[in-house]
Amino acid sequence: MSLAQEKPSKTIDVTGQVCPYPLIETRNALKALTRDQILEILTDSEHSVFETIPMLCEKKGYPCENVPQGNLWRVYIKKTGDK
């Protein structure tokens, strides 16, 4: 099942923010989640969608999926561990 098809446990909106703020808010939101919960991020930052957030997920071992919506993206992250 696609992460985008699962119900997110938390949604954050970081539209209009530039690096490093989307990454900082993503990291803080993930800390508040428990294992197997989904974080949804709404952003207009291409850099965050294709570089910083995926690098964080790779480092933590969390699955990540982005869904384009016009000039915005919805990024879904599943917290799969307690890293």
mmCIF file of C-alpha atoms in Angstrom, residues 1-77:
data_model
loop_
_atom_site.group_PDB
_atom_site.id
_atom_site.type_symbol
_atom_site.label_atom_id
_atom_site.label_comp_id
_atom_site.label_asym_id
_atom_site.label_seq_id
_atom_site.Cartn_x
_atom_site.Cartn_y
_atom_site.Cartn_z
ATOM 1 C CA MET A 1 0.000 0.000 0.000
ATOM 2 C CA SER A 2 1.205 3.485 -0.874
ATOM 3 C CA LEU A 3 1.990 5.787 2.069
ATOM 4 C CA ALA A 4 -0.272 8.406 0.466
ATOM 5 C CA GLN A 5 -3.201 5.978 0.811
ATOM 6 C CA GLU A 6 -2.721 5.621 4.556
ATOM 7 C CA LYS A 7 -4.250 8.075 7.017
ATOM 8 C CA PRO A 8 -1.588 10.442 8.381
ATOM 9 C CA SER A 9 -1.235 10.732 12.137
ATOM 10 C CA LYS A 10 0.009 14.306 11.833
ATOM 11 C CA THR A 11 0.118 16.928 9.077
ATOM 12 C CA ILE A 12 2.426 19.932 8.948
ATOM 13 C CA ASP A 13 2.250 22.813 6.472
ATOM 14 C CA VAL A 14 5.626 24.335 5.641
ATOM 15 C CA THR A 15 4.609 26.132 2.456
ATOM 16 C CA GLY A 16 6.457 29.395 1.946
ATOM 17 C CA GLN A 17 9.332 28.309 4.165
ATOM 18 C CA VAL A 18 12.883 27.913 2.881
ATOM 19 C CA CYS A 19 15.674 25.670 4.098
ATOM 20 C CA PRO A 20 16.443 24.753 6.754
ATOM 21 C CA TYR A 21 12.996 25.374 8.276
ATOM 22 C CA PRO A 22 11.001 22.648 6.463
ATOM 23 C CA LEU A 23 13.637 20.106 7.512
ATOM 24 C CA ILE A 24 13.676 21.314 11.124
ATOM 25 C CA GLU A 25 9.878 21.171 11.384
ATOM 26 C CA THR A 26 9.843 17.722 9.762
ATOM 27 C CA ARG A 27 12.447 16.395 12.181
ATOM 28 C CA ASN A 28 10.565 17.826 15.191
ATOM 29 C CA ALA A 29 7.240 16.394 13.992
ATOM 30 C CA LEU A 30 8.797 12.956 13.502
ATOM 31 C CA LYS A 31 10.158 13.007 17.059
ATOM 32 C CA ALA A 32 6.598 13.396 18.368
ATOM 33 C CA LEU A 33 5.326 10.361 16.447
ATOM 34 C CA THR A 34 5.466 6.751 17.552
ATOM 35 C CA ARG A 35 6.495 3.756 15.482
ATOM 36 C CA ASP A 36 4.429 3.106 12.320
ATOM 37 C CA GLN A 37 2.716 6.494 12.364
ATOM 38 C CA ILE A 38 2.590 8.595 9.173
ATOM 39 C CA LEU A 39 3.651 12.234 8.861
ATOM 40 C CA GLU A 40 2.221 14.287 6.002
ATOM 41 C CA ILE A 41 4.113 17.425 4.948
ATOM 42 C CA LEU A 42 2.638 20.065 2.666
ATOM 43 C CA THR A 43 5.394 22.097 0.969
ATOM 44 C CA ASP A 44 6.257 24.190 -2.052
ATOM 45 C CA SER A 45 10.016 23.739 -1.596
ATOM 46 C CA GLU A 46 11.421 21.561 -4.361
ATOM 47 C CA HIS A 47 14.750 21.399 -2.507
ATOM 48 C CA SER A 48 13.014 19.950 0.557
ATOM 49 C CA VAL A 49 11.035 17.410 -1.496
ATOM 50 C CA PHE A 50 13.930 16.072 -3.531
ATOM 51 C CA GLU A 51 16.978 16.610 -1.310
ATOM 52 C CA THR A 52 16.800 17.415 2.395
ATOM 53 C CA ILE A 53 13.725 15.438 3.498
ATOM 54 C CA PRO A 54 14.656 12.291 1.505
ATOM 55 C CA MET A 55 18.206 12.469 2.931
ATOM 56 C CA LEU A 56 16.776 12.601 6.468
ATOM 57 C CA CYS A 57 14.522 9.628 5.713
ATOM 58 C CA GLU A 58 17.379 7.639 4.207
ATOM 59 C CA LYS A 59 19.540 8.321 7.252
ATOM 60 C CA LYS A 60 16.749 7.215 9.611
ATOM 61 C CA GLY A 61 15.580 4.313 7.455
ATOM 62 C CA TYR A 62 12.064 5.731 7.068
ATOM 63 C CA PRO A 63 10.061 5.153 3.863
ATOM 64 C CA CYS A 64 9.238 8.411 2.112
ATOM 65 C CA GLU A 65 6.878 9.196 -0.760
ATOM 66 C CA ASN A 66 6.026 12.486 -2.442
ATOM 67 C CA VAL A 67 2.884 13.314 -4.366
ATOM 68 C CA PRO A 68 2.841 16.411 -6.604
ATOM 69 C CA GLN A 69 -0.211 18.686 -6.506
ATOM 70 C CA GLY A 70 0.313 21.491 -9.014
ATOM 71 C CA ASN A 71 3.138 23.618 -7.617
ATOM 72 C CA LEU A 72 2.888 21.943 -4.188
ATOM 73 C CA TRP A 73 3.857 18.519 -2.899
ATOM 74 C CA ARG A 74 2.534 16.278 -0.186
ATOM 75 C CA VAL A 75 5.350 14.275 1.340
ATOM 76 C CA TYR A 76 4.527 11.187 3.393
ATOM 77 C CA ILE A 77 6.959 9.635 5.860
#
